[in-house]
Amino acid sequence: MKPFTFSFPYMSARHIVKAFEVYAKNVQLTFGLGEALLIRSNDFTLQLCGEHAAFDPRVGDFLQRKETYVVPKNFRRFVSKAAWLMPRESTVRIECVKNSMRFFGAYGGVSYKAILPFDCPLKFEFEISPHRLRSALARMSDKLMISIGDGFVKMEDSAGRTVVVKRL
């Protein structure tokens, strides 16, 4: 099999995972790459629109456990509140500095600012849709750990479910 990297939207990825859960058969899949990514089995063919992407060697960093810190339990509440206040197409900036995690978001006349105490030596900042982050966190267990890699922030639960976000 020839290695390849193919990129498609987050929502497509969620729908693909749900489709495979419904299908739930132990079958061999064949992948084909052209203008789209084709996934075939004996029973179905799935065509995914997206784009060829350059392989990022830092992907391996996501899989390795680095020095991690437990995220405060209120983190979910802060993300949820940002999602409730901000429109779907908005983003929130999350930064960790001076023993606190800070949330900043603005869209039109609405702004969201919050500070969460967080005793952690990590320094990072990233932007993300609070709606997508809330959705991902809802599928993870209560205990979240955070670590940083070369240009990325990784949040993971004890079961290994992971959210990786590009740092600013």
PDB file of C-alpha atoms in Angstrom:
ATOM      1  CA  MET A   1       0.000   0.000   0.000  1.00  0.00           C
ATOM      2  CA  LYS A   2       1.347   3.399  -0.960  1.00  0.00           C
ATOM      3  CA  PRO A   3       1.252   5.965   1.905  1.00  0.00           C
ATOM      4  CA  PHE A   4      -0.999   8.998   1.425  1.00  0.00           C
ATOM      5  CA  THR A   5      -2.471  11.880   3.377  1.00  0.00           C
ATOM      6  CA  PHE A   6      -5.973  13.108   2.625  1.00  0.00           C
ATOM      7  CA  SER A   7      -7.787  15.932   4.400  1.00  0.00           C
ATOM      8  CA  PHE A   8     -11.552  16.342   4.778  1.00  0.00           C
ATOM      9  CA  PRO A   9     -13.804  18.453   7.037  1.00  0.00           C
ATOM     10  CA  TYR A  10     -14.426  17.621  10.687  1.00  0.00           C
ATOM     11  CA  MET A  11     -18.164  17.146  10.141  1.00  0.00           C
ATOM     12  CA  SER A  12     -17.468  14.630   7.363  1.00  0.00           C
ATOM     13  CA  ALA A  13     -15.205  12.703   9.718  1.00  0.00           C
ATOM     14  CA  ARG A  14     -17.976  12.525  12.321  1.00  0.00           C
ATOM     15  CA  HIS A  15     -20.462  11.242   9.734  1.00  0.00           C
ATOM     16  CA  ILE A  16     -17.999   8.620   8.501  1.00  0.00           C
ATOM     17  CA  VAL A  17     -17.425   7.331  12.025  1.00  0.00           C
ATOM     18  CA  LYS A  18     -21.191   7.160  12.624  1.00  0.00           C
ATOM     19  CA  ALA A  19     -21.691   5.299   9.327  1.00  0.00           C
ATOM     20  CA  PHE A  20     -19.047   2.729  10.257  1.00  0.00           C
ATOM     21  CA  GLU A  21     -20.637   2.267  13.691  1.00  0.00           C
ATOM     22  CA  VAL A  22     -24.001   1.522  12.051  1.00  0.00           C
ATOM     23  CA  TYR A  23     -22.407  -0.790   9.514  1.00  0.00           C
ATOM     24  CA  ALA A  24     -20.353  -2.526  12.268  1.00  0.00           C
ATOM     25  CA  LYS A  25     -19.085  -5.473  10.264  1.00  0.00           C
ATOM     26  CA  ASN A  26     -15.633  -6.923  10.323  1.00  0.00           C
ATOM     27  CA  VAL A  27     -14.769  -6.512   6.627  1.00  0.00           C
ATOM     28  CA  GLN A  28     -11.717  -5.699   4.578  1.00  0.00           C
ATOM     29  CA  LEU A  29     -11.675  -2.147   3.241  1.00  0.00           C
ATOM     30  CA  THR A  30      -9.949  -1.038   0.067  1.00  0.00           C
ATOM     31  CA  PHE A  31      -8.830   2.561  -0.334  1.00  0.00           C
ATOM     32  CA  GLY A  32      -8.476   4.363  -3.648  1.00  0.00           C
ATOM     33  CA  LEU A  33      -7.136   7.855  -4.122  1.00  0.00           C
ATOM     34  CA  GLY A  34      -7.948  10.136  -7.037  1.00  0.00           C
ATOM     35  CA  GLU A  35      -9.888  13.386  -7.051  1.00  0.00           C
ATOM     36  CA  ALA A  36     -11.669  11.954  -4.025  1.00  0.00           C
ATOM     37  CA  LEU A  37     -10.897   9.243  -1.476  1.00  0.00           C
ATOM     38  CA  LEU A  38     -12.800   6.016  -2.153  1.00  0.00           C
ATOM     39  CA  ILE A  39     -13.415   3.432   0.538  1.00  0.00           C
ATOM     40  CA  ARG A  40     -14.806   0.119  -0.720  1.00  0.00           C
ATOM     41  CA  SER A  41     -15.966  -3.133   0.759  1.00  0.00           C
ATOM     42  CA  ASN A  42     -17.979  -5.943  -0.802  1.00  0.00           C
ATOM     43  CA  ASP A  43     -21.223  -4.180   0.170  1.00  0.00           C
ATOM     44  CA  PHE A  44     -20.607  -0.468  -0.346  1.00  0.00           C
ATOM     45  CA  THR A  45     -18.451   2.278  -1.809  1.00  0.00           C
ATOM     46  CA  LEU A  46     -17.958   5.554   0.022  1.00  0.00           C
ATOM     47  CA  GLN A  47     -16.604   8.591  -1.825  1.00  0.00           C
ATOM     48  CA  LEU A  48     -15.119  11.369   0.311  1.00  0.00           C
ATOM     49  CA  CYS A  49     -14.531  14.830  -1.049  1.00  0.00           C
ATOM     50  CA  GLY A  50     -11.521  16.622   0.332  1.00  0.00           C
ATOM     51  CA  GLU A  51      -7.990  17.345  -0.760  1.00  0.00           C
ATOM     52  CA  HIS A  52      -4.562  15.789  -0.865  1.00  0.00           C
ATOM     53  CA  ALA A  53      -2.502  17.091   1.999  1.00  0.00           C
ATOM     54  CA  ALA A  54       1.197  17.101   2.744  1.00  0.00           C
ATOM     55  CA  PHE A  55       2.140  14.663   5.467  1.00  0.00           C
ATOM     56  CA  ASP A  56       3.096  16.440   8.661  1.00  0.00           C
ATOM     57  CA  PRO A  57       5.792  14.433  10.493  1.00  0.00           C
ATOM     58  CA  ARG A  58       4.606  15.974  13.779  1.00  0.00           C
ATOM     59  CA  VAL A  59       1.554  13.671  13.631  1.00  0.00           C
ATOM     60  CA  GLY A  60       3.636  11.059  15.473  1.00  0.00           C
ATOM     61  CA  ASP A  61       3.971  13.502  18.366  1.00  0.00           C
ATOM     62  CA  PHE A  62       0.223  13.225  18.995  1.00  0.00           C
ATOM     63  CA  LEU A  63       0.504   9.531  19.734  1.00  0.00           C
ATOM     64  CA  GLN A  64       3.345   9.785  22.230  1.00  0.00           C
ATOM     65  CA  ARG A  65       2.604  10.650  25.826  1.00  0.00           C
ATOM     66  CA  LYS A  66       4.367  13.810  26.863  1.00  0.00           C
ATOM     67  CA  GLU A  67       4.342  15.602  30.197  1.00  0.00           C
ATOM     68  CA  THR A  68       0.637  16.042  30.905  1.00  0.00           C
ATOM     69  CA  TYR A  69      -1.358  18.167  33.322  1.00  0.00           C
ATOM     70  CA  VAL A  70      -4.891  17.578  34.548  1.00  0.00           C
ATOM     71  CA  VAL A  71      -7.279  20.195  33.181  1.00  0.00           C
ATOM     72  CA  PRO A  72      -9.549  21.826  35.797  1.00  0.00           C
ATOM     73  CA  LYS A  73     -13.085  20.395  35.859  1.00  0.00           C
ATOM     74  CA  ASN A  74     -14.534  23.854  35.166  1.00  0.00           C
ATOM     75  CA  PHE A  75     -12.846  23.874  31.730  1.00  0.00           C
ATOM     76  CA  ARG A  76     -15.889  22.162  30.164  1.00  0.00           C
ATOM     77  CA  ARG A  77     -18.215  24.699  31.758  1.00  0.00           C
ATOM     78  CA  PHE A  78     -16.194  27.612  30.361  1.00  0.00           C
ATOM     79  CA  VAL A  79     -16.201  26.070  26.865  1.00  0.00           C
ATOM     80  CA  SER A  80     -19.921  25.348  27.116  1.00  0.00           C
ATOM     81  CA  LYS A  81     -20.692  28.909  28.194  1.00  0.00           C
ATOM     82  CA  ALA A  82     -18.649  30.282  25.259  1.00  0.00           C
ATOM     83  CA  ALA A  83     -20.570  28.000  22.882  1.00  0.00           C
ATOM     84  CA  TRP A  84     -23.871  29.162  24.345  1.00  0.00           C
ATOM     85  CA  LEU A  85     -22.982  32.860  23.949  1.00  0.00           C
ATOM     86  CA  MET A  86     -21.132  32.797  20.625  1.00  0.00           C
ATOM     87  CA  PRO A  87     -22.614  32.092  17.165  1.00  0.00           C
ATOM     88  CA  ARG A  88     -21.666  28.855  15.372  1.00  0.00           C
ATOM     89  CA  GLU A  89     -19.198  30.478  12.981  1.00  0.00           C
ATOM     90  CA  SER A  90     -17.249  32.180  15.791  1.00  0.00           C
ATOM     91  CA  THR A  91     -14.003  31.122  17.443  1.00  0.00           C
ATOM     92  CA  VAL A  92     -12.686  31.493  20.947  1.00  0.00           C
ATOM     93  CA  ARG A  93      -9.027  32.024  21.818  1.00  0.00           C
ATOM     94  CA  ILE A  94      -7.781  29.952  24.727  1.00  0.00           C
ATOM     95  CA  GLU A  95      -4.408  30.746  26.247  1.00  0.00           C
ATOM     96  CA  CYS A  96      -2.511  29.443  29.220  1.00  0.00           C
ATOM     97  CA  VAL A  97      -0.251  31.954  30.993  1.00  0.00           C
ATOM     98  CA  LYS A  98       0.738  32.778  34.566  1.00  0.00           C
ATOM     99  CA  ASN A  99      -1.127  29.946  36.293  1.00  0.00           C
ATOM    100  CA  SER A 100      -4.418  30.610  34.522  1.00  0.00           C
ATOM    101  CA  MET A 101      -6.275  29.634  31.417  1.00  0.00           C
ATOM    102  CA  ARG A 102      -7.931  32.576  29.667  1.00  0.00           C
ATOM    103  CA  PHE A 103     -10.817  32.542  27.234  1.00  0.00           C
ATOM    104  CA  PHE A 104     -11.468  35.357  24.740  1.00  0.00           C
ATOM    105  CA  GLY A 105     -14.147  35.477  22.088  1.00  0.00           C
ATOM    106  CA  ALA A 106     -15.902  38.228  20.179  1.00  0.00           C
ATOM    107  CA  TYR A 107     -18.403  38.240  17.354  1.00  0.00           C
ATOM    108  CA  GLY A 108     -20.417  41.289  16.398  1.00  0.00           C
ATOM    109  CA  GLY A 109     -21.708  42.856  19.608  1.00  0.00           C
ATOM    110  CA  VAL A 110     -21.083  39.745  21.722  1.00  0.00           C
ATOM    111  CA  SER A 111     -17.844  39.197  23.619  1.00  0.00           C
ATOM    112  CA  TYR A 112     -16.764  36.502  26.048  1.00  0.00           C
ATOM    113  CA  LYS A 113     -13.875  36.797  28.496  1.00  0.00           C
ATOM    114  CA  ALA A 114     -13.142  34.431  31.355  1.00  0.00           C
ATOM    115  CA  ILE A 115     -10.201  33.354  33.521  1.00  0.00           C
ATOM    116  CA  LEU A 116      -9.887  29.833  34.902  1.00  0.00           C
ATOM    117  CA  PRO A 117      -7.236  29.239  37.611  1.00  0.00           C
ATOM    118  CA  PHE A 118      -4.873  26.527  36.350  1.00  0.00           C
ATOM    119  CA  ASP A 119      -1.628  25.710  38.147  1.00  0.00           C
ATOM    120  CA  CYS A 120       0.403  24.614  35.141  1.00  0.00           C
ATOM    121  CA  PRO A 121       3.784  25.678  33.724  1.00  0.00           C
ATOM    122  CA  LEU A 122       2.619  25.232  30.106  1.00  0.00           C
ATOM    123  CA  LYS A 123       2.368  28.328  27.911  1.00  0.00           C
ATOM    124  CA  PHE A 124       0.243  28.133  24.777  1.00  0.00           C
ATOM    125  CA  GLU A 125      -2.605  29.730  22.865  1.00  0.00           C
ATOM    126  CA  PHE A 126      -4.954  28.483  20.180  1.00  0.00           C
ATOM    127  CA  GLU A 127      -8.245  29.381  18.503  1.00  0.00           C
ATOM    128  CA  ILE A 128     -11.105  26.942  18.075  1.00  0.00           C
ATOM    129  CA  SER A 129     -14.847  26.877  17.545  1.00  0.00           C
ATOM    130  CA  PRO A 130     -16.372  26.564  21.021  1.00  0.00           C
ATOM    131  CA  HIS A 131     -19.223  24.533  19.483  1.00  0.00           C
ATOM    132  CA  ARG A 132     -16.876  21.937  17.994  1.00  0.00           C
ATOM    133  CA  LEU A 133     -14.762  21.775  21.145  1.00  0.00           C
ATOM    134  CA  ARG A 134     -17.855  21.334  23.313  1.00  0.00           C
ATOM    135  CA  SER A 135     -19.026  18.552  20.989  1.00  0.00           C
ATOM    136  CA  ALA A 136     -15.673  16.761  21.196  1.00  0.00           C
ATOM    137  CA  LEU A 137     -15.454  17.147  24.987  1.00  0.00           C
ATOM    138  CA  ALA A 138     -18.957  15.698  25.393  1.00  0.00           C
ATOM    139  CA  ARG A 139     -17.619  12.428  23.993  1.00  0.00           C
ATOM    140  CA  MET A 140     -14.698  12.313  26.424  1.00  0.00           C
ATOM    141  CA  SER A 141     -14.526  11.249  30.070  1.00  0.00           C
ATOM    142  CA  ASP A 142     -14.486  13.785  32.902  1.00  0.00           C
ATOM    143  CA  LYS A 143     -10.743  13.648  33.596  1.00  0.00           C
ATOM    144  CA  LEU A 144      -8.923  15.547  30.852  1.00  0.00           C
ATOM    145  CA  MET A 145      -5.169  15.878  30.514  1.00  0.00           C
ATOM    146  CA  ILE A 146      -3.379  18.497  28.453  1.00  0.00           C
ATOM    147  CA  SER A 147       0.079  18.507  26.899  1.00  0.00           C
ATOM    148  CA  ILE A 148       1.856  20.493  24.235  1.00  0.00           C
ATOM    149  CA  GLY A 149       3.943  19.370  21.302  1.00  0.00           C
ATOM    150  CA  ASP A 150       5.765  21.053  18.471  1.00  0.00           C
ATOM    151  CA  GLY A 151       3.097  23.549  17.410  1.00  0.00           C
ATOM    152  CA  PHE A 152       0.119  21.659  18.852  1.00  0.00           C
ATOM    153  CA  VAL A 153      -1.961  21.387  22.020  1.00  0.00           C
ATOM    154  CA  LYS A 154      -3.348  17.959  22.857  1.00  0.00           C
ATOM    155  CA  MET A 155      -6.252  17.250  25.207  1.00  0.00           C
ATOM    156  CA  GLU A 156      -6.952  13.621  25.969  1.00  0.00           C
ATOM    157  CA  ASP A 157      -8.994  11.557  28.379  1.00  0.00           C
ATOM    158  CA  SER A 158      -8.046   8.364  30.201  1.00  0.00           C
ATOM    159  CA  ALA A 159      -9.479   6.230  27.367  1.00  0.00           C
ATOM    160  CA  GLY A 160      -7.137   7.848  24.832  1.00  0.00           C
ATOM    161  CA  ARG A 161      -9.784   9.957  23.068  1.00  0.00           C
ATOM    162  CA  THR A 162      -7.926  12.994  21.857  1.00  0.00           C
ATOM    163  CA  VAL A 163      -8.449  16.545  20.592  1.00  0.00           C
ATOM    164  CA  VAL A 164      -5.435  18.124  18.899  1.00  0.00           C
ATOM    165  CA  VAL A 165      -5.412  21.835  18.103  1.00  0.00           C
ATOM    166  CA  LYS A 166      -2.781  23.850  16.239  1.00  0.00           C
ATOM    167  CA  ARG A 167      -1.081  26.470  18.437  1.00  0.00           C
ATOM    168  CA  LEU A 168      -0.913  30.117  17.411  1.00  0.00           C
TER     169      LEU A 168
END
